[in-house]
PDB file of C-alpha atoms in Angstrom:
ATOM      1  CA  MET A   1      15.404   7.864  25.900  1.00 86.00           C
ATOM      2  CA  THR A   2      14.490   4.895  27.657  1.00 94.00           C
ATOM      3  CA  ASP A   3      15.863   3.797  31.274  1.00 97.00           C
ATOM      4  CA  TYR A   4      16.177   0.446  33.217  1.00 98.00           C
ATOM      5  CA  LEU A   5      15.354  -1.333  36.428  1.00 98.00           C
ATOM      6  CA  LEU A   6      17.386  -4.122  36.628  1.00 98.00           C
ATOM      7  CA  VAL A   7      15.595  -6.674  39.799  1.00 98.00           C
ATOM      8  CA  HIS A   8      17.376  -9.762  40.385  1.00 97.00           C
ATOM      9  CA  GLY A   9      16.238 -13.017  42.371  1.00 96.00           C
ATOM     10  CA  ALA A  10      15.745 -14.356  45.962  1.00 96.00           C
ATOM     11  CA  GLY A  11      19.541 -14.726  46.914  1.00 94.00           C
ATOM     12  CA  GLN A  12      20.850 -12.669  44.532  1.00 96.00           C
ATOM     13  CA  GLY A  13      22.330  -9.043  44.229  1.00 96.00           C
ATOM     14  CA  ALA A  14      22.747  -6.318  41.205  1.00 97.00           C
ATOM     15  CA  TRP A  15      26.222  -8.193  40.693  1.00 97.00           C
ATOM     16  CA  SER A  16      23.833 -10.927  38.449  1.00 97.00           C
ATOM     17  CA  TRP A  17      23.463  -8.457  35.777  1.00 97.00           C
ATOM     18  CA  GLY A  18      26.681  -6.971  34.997  1.00 96.00           C
ATOM     19  CA  ALA A  19      27.310  -8.625  31.857  1.00 96.00           C
ATOM     20  CA  VAL A  20      23.787  -7.564  31.055  1.00 97.00           C
ATOM     21  CA  TRP A  21      24.671  -3.989  31.722  1.00 95.00           C
ATOM     22  CA  GLY A  22      27.440  -4.168  29.876  1.00 93.00           C
ATOM     23  CA  HIS A  23      25.315  -4.740  26.792  1.00 93.00           C
ATOM     24  CA  LEU A  24      22.645  -2.706  27.074  1.00 94.00           C
ATOM     25  CA  THR A  25      25.389   0.330  27.396  1.00 90.00           C
ATOM     26  CA  ALA A  26      27.582  -0.697  24.991  1.00 84.00           C
ATOM     27  CA  PRO A  27      27.586   1.678  22.200  1.00 71.00           C
ATOM     28  CA  VAL A  28      26.772  -0.205  18.514  1.00 63.00           C
ATOM     29  CA  GLU A  29      29.970   1.188  17.003  1.00 56.00           C
ATOM     30  CA  HIS A  30      33.656   0.836  18.169  1.00 59.00           C
ATOM     31  CA  PRO A  31      34.894   3.751  18.724  1.00 59.00           C
ATOM     32  CA  PRO A  32      31.497   5.680  19.675  1.00 55.00           C
ATOM     33  CA  ARG A  33      30.741   8.674  17.447  1.00 55.00           C
ATOM     34  CA  LEU A  34      30.315  11.518  20.019  1.00 51.00           C
ATOM     35  CA  TYR A  35      27.117  12.627  18.774  1.00 48.00           C
ATOM     36  CA  ARG A  36      25.529   9.331  18.818  1.00 48.00           C
ATOM     37  CA  SER A  37      22.811   8.955  21.477  1.00 50.00           C
ATOM     38  CA  GLY A  38      23.424   5.448  23.453  1.00 53.00           C
ATOM     39  CA  ARG A  39      21.379   2.960  22.463  1.00 69.00           C
ATOM     40  CA  ALA A  40      19.362   2.760  26.387  1.00 83.00           C
ATOM     41  CA  GLY A  41      19.244   5.680  28.488  1.00 89.00           C
ATOM     42  CA  ARG A  42      20.122   5.409  32.426  1.00 94.00           C
ATOM     43  CA  VAL A  43      20.494   1.020  33.748  1.00 96.00           C
ATOM     44  CA  TYR A  44      20.239   0.609  37.443  1.00 97.00           C
ATOM     45  CA  PRO A  45      20.868  -2.967  38.300  1.00 97.00           C
ATOM     46  CA  LEU A  46      19.106  -2.944  42.122  1.00 97.00           C
ATOM     47  CA  ASP A  47      20.131  -4.411  45.107  1.00 96.00           C
ATOM     48  CA  LEU A  48      16.643  -5.463  47.468  1.00 96.00           C
ATOM     49  CA  PRO A  49      16.550  -5.748  50.824  1.00 95.00           C
ATOM     50  CA  GLY A  50      18.770  -7.263  52.641  1.00 93.00           C
ATOM     51  CA  HIS A  51      21.159  -8.524  49.028  1.00 93.00           C
ATOM     52  CA  GLY A  52      23.970  -7.523  47.341  1.00 86.00           C
ATOM     53  CA  ALA A  53      25.067  -4.672  48.734  1.00 85.00           C
ATOM     54  CA  ASP A  54      22.219  -4.200  51.438  1.00 81.00           C
ATOM     55  CA  ALA A  55      22.925  -7.138  53.273  1.00 75.00           C
ATOM     56  CA  GLY A  56      23.987  -7.422  56.631  1.00 73.00           C
ATOM     57  CA  GLY A  57      21.074  -8.128  58.337  1.00 73.00           C
ATOM     58  CA  ASP A  58      18.616 -10.710  58.627  1.00 83.00           C
ATOM     59  CA  THR A  59      17.797 -11.453  54.876  1.00 91.00           C
ATOM     60  CA  ALA A  60      15.254 -14.020  56.222  1.00 90.00           C
ATOM     61  CA  GLU A  61      12.713 -11.874  57.854  1.00 92.00           C
ATOM     62  CA  VAL A  62      12.948  -9.174  54.901  1.00 94.00           C
ATOM     63  CA  ARG A  63       9.222  -8.525  54.099  1.00 95.00           C
ATOM     64  CA  LEU A  64       7.423  -8.594  50.813  1.00 95.00           C
ATOM     65  CA  GLU A  65       5.961  -4.815  50.912  1.00 95.00           C
ATOM     66  CA  GLU A  66       9.785  -3.361  51.426  1.00 95.00           C
ATOM     67  CA  CYS A  67      11.343  -5.193  48.417  1.00 96.00           C
ATOM     68  CA  VAL A  68       8.077  -3.578  46.442  1.00 96.00           C
ATOM     69  CA  HIS A  69       8.888  -0.130  47.849  1.00 97.00           C
ATOM     70  CA  ALA A  70      12.895  -0.493  46.960  1.00 97.00           C
ATOM     71  CA  ILE A  71      11.810  -0.929  43.554  1.00 98.00           C
ATOM     72  CA  THR A  72       9.486   1.926  44.031  1.00 98.00           C
ATOM     73  CA  ARG A  73      11.575   4.516  45.462  1.00 97.00           C
ATOM     74  CA  ALA A  74      14.754   3.579  43.118  1.00 98.00           C
ATOM     75  CA  VAL A  75      12.722   4.943  40.148  1.00 98.00           C
ATOM     76  CA  GLU A  76      11.992   8.136  41.903  1.00 97.00           C
ATOM     77  CA  ARG A  77      14.993   8.128  43.623  1.00 97.00           C
ATOM     78  CA  GLU A  78      17.231   7.848  40.329  1.00 96.00           C
ATOM     79  CA  ASN A  79      14.774   9.421  38.520  1.00 95.00           C
ATOM     80  CA  LEU A  80      13.950   6.986  36.114  1.00 96.00           C
ATOM     81  CA  LYS A  81      12.423   7.836  32.595  1.00 93.00           C
ATOM     82  CA  ASP A  82      10.243   6.279  30.500  1.00 95.00           C
ATOM     83  CA  VAL A  83      11.400   3.114  32.646  1.00 97.00           C
ATOM     84  CA  VAL A  84      11.702  -0.657  31.724  1.00 98.00           C
ATOM     85  CA  LEU A  85      11.258  -2.417  34.822  1.00 98.00           C
ATOM     86  CA  VAL A  86      13.121  -6.055  34.732  1.00 98.00           C
ATOM     87  CA  GLY A  87      12.499  -8.479  37.260  1.00 98.00           C
ATOM     88  CA  HIS A  88      14.005 -12.153  37.404  1.00 98.00           C
ATOM     89  CA  GLY A  89      12.551 -15.014  39.240  1.00 97.00           C
ATOM     90  CA  PHE A  90      11.237 -13.934  42.429  1.00 95.00           C
ATOM     91  CA  ALA A  91      11.286 -10.136  41.629  1.00 97.00           C
ATOM     92  CA  GLY A  92       8.625 -10.898  38.772  1.00 96.00           C
ATOM     93  CA  GLY A  93       6.058 -10.912  40.913  1.00 94.00           C
ATOM     94  CA  LEU A  94       7.678  -7.362  43.271  1.00 97.00           C
ATOM     95  CA  VAL A  95       7.968  -5.736  39.345  1.00 97.00           C
ATOM     96  CA  LEU A  96       4.157  -6.080  38.749  1.00 95.00           C
ATOM     97  CA  ARG A  97       3.189  -4.985  42.354  1.00 94.00           C
ATOM     98  CA  ALA A  98       5.193  -1.810  41.874  1.00 96.00           C
ATOM     99  CA  ALA A  99       4.341  -1.148  38.514  1.00 96.00           C
ATOM    100  CA  ASN A 100       0.715  -0.561  39.925  1.00 94.00           C
ATOM    101  CA  GLN A 101       2.600   1.713  42.462  1.00 94.00           C
ATOM    102  CA  LEU A 102       4.684   4.329  40.562  1.00 95.00           C
ATOM    103  CA  PRO A 103       2.860   7.370  39.979  1.00 94.00           C
ATOM    104  CA  GLN A 104       3.753   7.327  36.184  1.00 94.00           C
ATOM    105  CA  PRO A 105       3.435   4.067  34.821  1.00 95.00           C
ATOM    106  CA  PRO A 106       6.345   2.381  33.551  1.00 97.00           C
ATOM    107  CA  LYS A 107       7.063   1.959  30.047  1.00 97.00           C
ATOM    108  CA  ARG A 108       6.876  -1.985  30.043  1.00 98.00           C
ATOM    109  CA  VAL A 109       7.151  -4.211  32.881  1.00 98.00           C
ATOM    110  CA  VAL A 110       9.512  -7.351  31.177  1.00 98.00           C
ATOM    111  CA  LEU A 111       9.412 -10.395  33.369  1.00 98.00           C
ATOM    112  CA  ILE A 112      12.387 -13.369  33.020  1.00 98.00           C
ATOM    113  CA  SER A 113      10.954 -16.482  34.165  1.00 98.00           C
ATOM    114  CA  GLY A 114       8.914 -14.517  36.544  1.00 97.00           C
ATOM    115  CA  ILE A 115       7.153 -16.267  39.429  1.00 96.00           C
ATOM    116  CA  ILE A 116       3.076 -15.208  39.472  1.00 94.00           C
ATOM    117  CA  PRO A 117       1.312 -16.668  41.974  1.00 93.00           C
ATOM    118  CA  VAL A 118      -2.568 -17.111  41.356  1.00 89.00           C
ATOM    119  CA  GLY A 119      -5.039 -15.019  43.374  1.00 82.00           C
ATOM    120  CA  ARG A 120      -3.466 -13.999  46.841  1.00 87.00           C
ATOM    121  CA  GLN A 121      -0.755 -16.810  47.641  1.00 93.00           C
ATOM    122  CA  SER A 122       3.059 -16.564  48.017  1.00 95.00           C
ATOM    123  CA  MET A 123       5.446 -16.770  45.130  1.00 94.00           C
ATOM    124  CA  LEU A 124       6.294 -20.230  46.986  1.00 95.00           C
ATOM    125  CA  SER A 125       2.831 -21.680  45.679  1.00 94.00           C
ATOM    126  CA  ALA A 126       3.684 -21.429  41.809  1.00 92.00           C
ATOM    127  CA  LEU A 127       6.778 -23.194  42.041  1.00 92.00           C
ATOM    128  CA  PRO A 128       6.286 -26.846  41.597  1.00 91.00           C
ATOM    129  CA  TRP A 129       5.511 -29.731  44.260  1.00 92.00           C
ATOM    130  CA  ALA A 130       9.373 -30.757  44.404  1.00 89.00           C
ATOM    131  CA  THR A 131      10.834 -27.399  44.912  1.00 91.00           C
ATOM    132  CA  ARG A 132       8.469 -26.453  47.466  1.00 93.00           C
ATOM    133  CA  LYS A 133       9.212 -29.234  49.687  1.00 93.00           C
ATOM    134  CA  GLY A 134      13.193 -29.188  48.982  1.00 91.00           C
ATOM    135  CA  PHE A 135      12.305 -25.616  49.676  1.00 92.00           C
ATOM    136  CA  ARG A 136      10.951 -25.960  53.317  1.00 93.00           C
ATOM    137  CA  LEU A 137      12.713 -29.143  54.360  1.00 91.00           C
ATOM    138  CA  LEU A 138      16.191 -26.916  53.712  1.00 89.00           C
ATOM    139  CA  ALA A 139      14.299 -24.164  55.439  1.00 89.00           C
ATOM    140  CA  GLY A 140      13.561 -25.669  58.462  1.00 89.00           C
ATOM    141  CA  LEU A 141      16.768 -26.942  59.046  1.00 88.00           C
ATOM    142  CA  ASN A 142      18.278 -24.091  58.822  1.00 87.00           C
ATOM    143  CA  ARG A 143      15.678 -22.561  61.519  1.00 87.00           C
ATOM    144  CA  LEU A 144      16.843 -25.470  64.002  1.00 88.00           C
ATOM    145  CA  LEU A 145      20.558 -24.595  63.069  1.00 82.00           C
ATOM    146  CA  ARG A 146      19.815 -20.645  64.114  1.00 84.00           C
ATOM    147  CA  ARG A 147      21.866 -19.719  60.418  1.00 87.00           C
ATOM    148  CA  GLU A 148      20.445 -17.997  57.231  1.00 89.00           C
ATOM    149  CA  PHE A 149      19.223 -20.027  54.508  1.00 91.00           C
ATOM    150  CA  LEU A 150      21.218 -20.375  51.745  1.00 91.00           C
ATOM    151  CA  MET A 151      21.557 -22.267  48.870  1.00 92.00           C
ATOM    152  CA  PRO A 152      23.921 -24.899  48.357  1.00 92.00           C
ATOM    153  CA  PRO A 153      26.130 -24.960  45.515  1.00 94.00           C
ATOM    154  CA  TRP A 154      25.101 -27.870  44.031  1.00 94.00           C
ATOM    155  CA  VAL A 155      21.360 -26.566  44.322  1.00 94.00           C
ATOM    156  CA  ILE A 156      23.200 -23.302  42.474  1.00 96.00           C
ATOM    157  CA  SER A 157      25.608 -25.337  39.968  1.00 96.00           C
ATOM    158  CA  ARG A 158      22.413 -28.299  38.948  1.00 95.00           C
ATOM    159  CA  ILE A 159      19.310 -26.436  39.246  1.00 95.00           C
ATOM    160  CA  LEU A 160      20.058 -22.754  38.651  1.00 96.00           C
ATOM    161  CA  CYS A 161      23.083 -22.698  36.281  1.00 97.00           C
ATOM    162  CA  ASN A 162      22.561 -25.858  34.746  1.00 96.00           C
ATOM    163  CA  GLY A 163      24.115 -26.053  31.519  1.00 95.00           C
ATOM    164  CA  MET A 164      26.861 -23.030  32.233  1.00 96.00           C
ATOM    165  CA  ASP A 165      30.443 -23.170  31.859  1.00 94.00           C
ATOM    166  CA  THR A 166      32.147 -24.840  34.497  1.00 94.00           C
ATOM    167  CA  MET A 167      34.514 -22.026  35.728  1.00 93.00           C
ATOM    168  CA  LYS A 168      31.462 -18.994  35.332  1.00 92.00           C
ATOM    169  CA  VAL A 169      29.500 -21.099  37.323  1.00 95.00           C
ATOM    170  CA  VAL A 170      32.509 -21.427  40.054  1.00 94.00           C
ATOM    171  CA  GLN A 171      33.066 -17.544  39.620  1.00 92.00           C
ATOM    172  CA  ALA A 172      29.503 -16.657  40.550  1.00 94.00           C
ATOM    173  CA  LEU A 173      28.711 -19.308  43.427  1.00 94.00           C
ATOM    174  CA  GLY A 174      30.689 -16.798  46.333  1.00 91.00           C
ATOM    175  CA  PHE A 175      27.897 -13.892  45.173  1.00 94.00           C
ATOM    176  CA  PHE A 176      24.827 -15.949  46.221  1.00 95.00           C
ATOM    177  CA  GLY A 177      23.503 -14.713  49.542  1.00 94.00           C
ATOM    178  CA  PRO A 178      20.802 -15.458  52.131  1.00 94.00           C
ATOM    179  CA  LEU A 179      17.333 -16.004  50.843  1.00 95.00           C
ATOM    180  CA  PRO A 180      14.481 -13.991  52.466  1.00 95.00           C
ATOM    181  CA  THR A 181      12.060 -17.086  53.216  1.00 94.00           C
ATOM    182  CA  ARG A 182       9.245 -14.061  55.052  1.00 94.00           C
ATOM    183  CA  ALA A 183       9.236 -12.581  51.627  1.00 95.00           C
ATOM    184  CA  ILE A 184       9.214 -16.039  49.429  1.00 96.00           C
ATOM    185  CA  THR A 185       6.459 -17.433  51.712  1.00 95.00           C
ATOM    186  CA  ALA A 186       4.372 -14.170  52.481  1.00 95.00           C
ATOM    187  CA  LYS A 187       0.842 -13.988  49.908  1.00 94.00           C
ATOM    188  CA  LEU A 188       1.134 -11.785  47.292  1.00 91.00           C
ATOM    189  CA  SER A 189      -1.583  -9.839  46.054  1.00 85.00           C
ATOM    190  CA  LEU A 190      -1.402  -8.775  42.652  1.00 83.00           C
ATOM    191  CA  ASN A 191      -5.217  -8.147  42.458  1.00 72.00           C
ATOM    192  CA  ASP A 192      -4.900  -4.061  41.731  1.00 71.00           C
ATOM    193  CA  GLY A 193      -6.465  -4.589  38.123  1.00 76.00           C
ATOM    194  CA  PRO A 194      -4.793  -5.529  34.541  1.00 85.00           C
ATOM    195  CA  PRO A 195      -0.753  -4.045  34.338  1.00 92.00           C
ATOM    196  CA  PRO A 196      -0.816  -0.303  34.033  1.00 94.00           C
ATOM    197  CA  CYS A 197       1.639  -0.982  30.971  1.00 96.00           C
ATOM    198  CA  PRO A 198       2.588  -3.277  28.307  1.00 97.00           C
ATOM    199  CA  VAL A 199       4.526  -6.974  29.756  1.00 98.00           C
ATOM    200  CA  THR A 200       6.734  -8.928  28.437  1.00 98.00           C
ATOM    201  CA  TYR A 201       7.255 -12.578  29.600  1.00 98.00           C
ATOM    202  CA  VAL A 202      10.325 -14.791  29.071  1.00 98.00           C
ATOM    203  CA  VAL A 203      10.020 -18.002  28.828  1.00 98.00           C
ATOM    204  CA  LEU A 204      13.415 -19.840  30.142  1.00 98.00           C
ATOM    205  CA  SER A 205      13.171 -22.777  28.358  1.00 98.00           C
ATOM    206  CA  GLU A 206      16.010 -24.986  29.993  1.00 97.00           C
ATOM    207  CA  SER A 207      15.628 -23.810  33.371  1.00 97.00           C
ATOM    208  CA  LYS A 208      15.250 -26.128  36.131  1.00 95.00           C
ATOM    209  CA  LEU A 209      14.007 -24.338  38.585  1.00 94.00           C
ATOM    210  CA  VAL A 210      10.950 -22.945  36.849  1.00 94.00           C
ATOM    211  CA  PRO A 211       9.917 -25.826  34.280  1.00 95.00           C
ATOM    212  CA  PRO A 212       9.063 -24.013  30.814  1.00 97.00           C
ATOM    213  CA  ASN A 213       4.984 -25.358  30.749  1.00 96.00           C
ATOM    214  CA  ALA A 214       5.122 -23.487  34.284  1.00 95.00           C
ATOM    215  CA  GLN A 215       6.561 -20.363  33.167  1.00 97.00           C
ATOM    216  CA  LYS A 216       4.054 -20.537  30.202  1.00 97.00           C
ATOM    217  CA  ARG A 217       1.225 -20.657  32.800  1.00 95.00           C
ATOM    218  CA  MET A 218       2.306 -18.033  35.016  1.00 95.00           C
ATOM    219  CA  ALA A 219       3.032 -15.622  31.889  1.00 96.00           C
ATOM    220  CA  GLN A 220      -0.793 -17.006  30.404  1.00 94.00           C
ATOM    221  CA  ARG A 221      -2.194 -15.106  34.258  1.00 92.00           C
ATOM    222  CA  ILE A 222      -1.082 -11.734  32.588  1.00 94.00           C
ATOM    223  CA  PRO A 223      -3.723  -9.715  30.256  1.00 92.00           C
ATOM    224  CA  ASP A 224      -2.401  -9.485  27.048  1.00 94.00           C
ATOM    225  CA  VAL A 225       1.294 -10.598  27.595  1.00 97.00           C
ATOM    226  CA  ASP A 226       3.779 -10.703  24.708  1.00 97.00           C
ATOM    227  CA  ILE A 227       5.927 -14.407  25.354  1.00 98.00           C
ATOM    228  CA  THR A 228       9.538 -15.093  23.541  1.00 98.00           C
ATOM    229  CA  THR A 229      11.519 -17.831  24.829  1.00 98.00           C
ATOM    230  CA  VAL A 230      15.468 -18.042  25.266  1.00 98.00           C
ATOM    231  CA  ASP A 231      17.019 -21.248  25.279  1.00 98.00           C
ATOM    232  CA  SER A 232      18.564 -20.984  28.655  1.00 98.00           C
ATOM    233  CA  CYS A 233      18.845 -21.878  32.111  1.00 97.00           C
ATOM    234  CA  HIS A 234      17.238 -19.492  35.177  1.00 97.00           C
ATOM    235  CA  GLN A 235      20.307 -18.113  35.383  1.00 97.00           C
ATOM    236  CA  VAL A 236      19.991 -16.458  32.034  1.00 98.00           C
ATOM    237  CA  SER A 237      22.004 -12.783  32.810  1.00 97.00           C
ATOM    238  CA  LEU A 238      25.026 -15.423  33.517  1.00 97.00           C
ATOM    239  CA  SER A 239      24.486 -17.708  30.566  1.00 97.00           C
ATOM    240  CA  LYS A 240      23.371 -15.126  27.806  1.00 97.00           C
ATOM    241  CA  PRO A 241      23.577 -11.926  28.912  1.00 97.00           C
ATOM    242  CA  GLN A 242      23.926 -10.609  25.267  1.00 95.00           C
ATOM    243  CA  GLU A 243      20.809 -12.366  23.972  1.00 97.00           C
ATOM    244  CA  LEU A 244      18.662 -11.369  26.952  1.00 97.00           C
ATOM    245  CA  ALA A 245      20.124  -7.829  26.530  1.00 96.00           C
ATOM    246  CA  GLU A 246      18.852  -7.375  22.856  1.00 95.00           C
ATOM    247  CA  ILE A 247      15.301  -8.807  24.115  1.00 96.00           C
ATOM    248  CA  LEU A 248      15.647  -5.362  26.434  1.00 97.00           C
ATOM    249  CA  LEU A 249      17.155  -3.278  23.854  1.00 95.00           C
ATOM    250  CA  GLU A 250      13.840  -3.885  21.668  1.00 94.00           C
ATOM    251  CA  TYR A 251      11.871  -1.741  24.375  1.00 94.00           C
ATOM    252  CA  ALA A 252      14.618   0.947  24.185  1.00 89.00           C
TER     253      ALA A 252
END
């Protein structure tokens, strides 16, 4: 049976996968028949270092390799088998790097609007110019004020969650945490050869954080990638969790 490791985007946490987790683990029939296996095996949403339940230190100083190690360690610690690694946004490059470091290759990697830089560059470098400029301005301001870099509510509502139901956005706002600025700006090497397993890239056609054309260009940097599209904002795990879960279940 296929297990899933769900890895969230920057400034988020395992909480962002709640509805997706529910659709992945829900029985096909209600009430379920006891002798029928579920559609998926274990579904493990991970909190990256400095995020979610692991917050409490200086998230800004979390290193990129710490995040990659947290992914490989979770697979081994939780004894996940035939695992599908799922990475959203910032976690896209992380799960690709982690896939090459696992003793046993994953069954598949699924990148949801995954940020894949060219060569050995930072994930920030793969974002549009306006996004890079805004990030540097806000990061610099927060350093001057000696405070953590939290995304302003208007960025979350208008850029990450554009088009979502207003109440859903309000309910999510308080969960977003500080950004791992050091990891976002660190150089990420993906030159370990082709991925050791099939890769699917999910393009989010309504994302304002990473435009669809940019997502497709990043996807095409991966050899033999499968590309599919969901009509959703960047925060697809909140806006269309059932549709996303159905895509992931295709690989169970």
